[in-house]
Coordinates of C-alpha atoms in Angstrom, one line a residue:
M1155 CA 6.0 11.0 -18.9
E1156 CA 3.5 9.9 -21.8
K1157 CA 6.3 8.1 -23.6
F1158 CA 7.4 6.1 -20.4
F1159 CA 4.0 5.2 -19.0
K1160 CA 2.1 5.0 -22.4
I1161 CA -0.9 6.7 -20.8
K1162 CA -2.8 7.6 -24.0
E1163 CA -2.2 4.0 -25.4
R1164 CA -3.8 2.6 -22.3
G1165 CA -6.8 4.8 -22.8
S1166 CA -6.2 7.3 -20.0
N1167 CA -5.0 10.8 -19.4
V1168 CA -2.8 12.7 -17.0
R1169 CA -5.7 14.2 -15.1
T1170 CA -7.3 10.9 -14.5
E1171 CA -4.0 9.3 -13.5
I1172 CA -3.3 12.2 -11.0
F1173 CA -6.7 11.7 -9.3
A1174 CA -6.0 7.9 -9.3
G1175 CA -2.7 8.7 -7.5
I1176 CA -4.3 10.8 -4.8
T1177 CA -6.9 8.1 -4.3
T1178 CA -4.4 5.4 -4.1
F1179 CA -2.3 7.5 -1.7
M1180 CA -5.2 8.0 0.7
A1181 CA -6.0 4.2 0.7
M1182 CA -2.3 3.4 1.5
A1183 CA -2.2 6.0 4.3
Y1184 CA -5.3 4.3 5.9
I1185 CA -3.7 0.8 5.5
L1186 CA -0.5 2.1 7.3
M1187 CA -2.6 3.2 10.2
V1188 CA -4.9 0.4 10.7
N1189 CA -2.2 -2.3 10.2
A1190 CA 0.0 -0.6 12.9
G1191 CA -2.9 -0.3 15.1
M1192 CA -3.8 -3.9 14.9
F1193 CA -0.5 -5.3 15.6
A1194 CA 0.5 -2.8 18.3
T1195 CA -2.5 -3.8 20.4
L1196 CA -1.4 -7.5 20.5
D1197 CA 1.9 -7.1 22.5
P1198 CA 3.3 -4.2 24.6
Q1199 CA 6.7 -4.9 23.0
V1200 CA 5.4 -4.1 19.5
T1201 CA 5.3 -0.4 19.1
Y1202 CA 2.9 1.4 16.8
G1203 CA 5.8 3.3 15.1
A1204 CA 7.7 0.1 14.4
V1205 CA 4.7 -1.6 12.6
Y1206 CA 4.1 1.7 10.8
I1207 CA 7.5 2.0 9.4
A1208 CA 7.8 -1.7 8.4
T1209 CA 4.4 -1.7 6.7
A1210 CA 5.5 1.7 4.8
I1211 CA 8.8 0.3 3.7
S1212 CA 7.3 -2.9 2.5
A1213 CA 4.8 -1.0 0.6
V1214 CA 7.3 1.4 -0.9
V1215 CA 9.5 -1.4 -2.1
G1216 CA 6.6 -3.5 -3.5
T1217 CA 5.1 -0.4 -5.4
V1218 CA 8.5 0.7 -6.8
L1219 CA 9.3 -2.7 -8.0
I1220 CA 5.9 -3.3 -9.7
G1221 CA 6.1 0.2 -11.3
L1222 CA 9.6 0.0 -12.8
L1223 CA 9.8 -3.7 -13.4
A1224 CA 6.4 -4.3 -14.8
N1225 CA 5.6 -0.8 -15.8
L1226 CA 2.2 -1.0 -14.1
P1227 CA 0.4 1.8 -12.0
L1228 CA -0.4 -0.5 -9.2
A1229 CA 0.4 0.0 -5.4
Q1230 CA 1.4 -2.9 -3.3
A1231 CA 0.6 -3.0 0.4
S1232 CA -0.3 -5.5 3.1
G1233 CA -3.5 -7.3 2.7
M1234 CA -5.7 -6.1 5.5
G1235 CA -7.9 -9.4 5.6
L1236 CA -4.9 -11.6 6.0
N1237 CA -3.4 -9.2 8.6
A1238 CA -6.5 -9.3 10.7
Y1239 CA -6.7 -13.1 10.4
L1240 CA -3.1 -13.4 11.5
A1241 CA -3.4 -10.9 14.3
Y1242 CA -6.6 -11.9 15.8
T1243 CA -7.0 -15.5 15.1
V1244 CA -3.4 -16.9 15.0
V1245 CA -1.5 -14.6 17.3
L1246 CA -4.2 -14.0 20.1
Y1247 CA -5.2 -17.7 20.4

């Protein structure tokens, strides 16, 4: 793991990276729930589960791509500010 991710070279250690991973996971779980809740309240045909799964799939694809292609420890998810603007300003009015 050290060779592939170059943890020591980047000034970190495995313990710090594990805590960072747990923190990132919690933030991503929050984004999944809030994003699905925002869009599910707009239209009865849009279900909470469908938006939740779509958000999860897009986050997984983005995170895996940036991890493997750029070798960076970053998580990708929907931008909550932009989603709120789209949901409550553009779609509702």
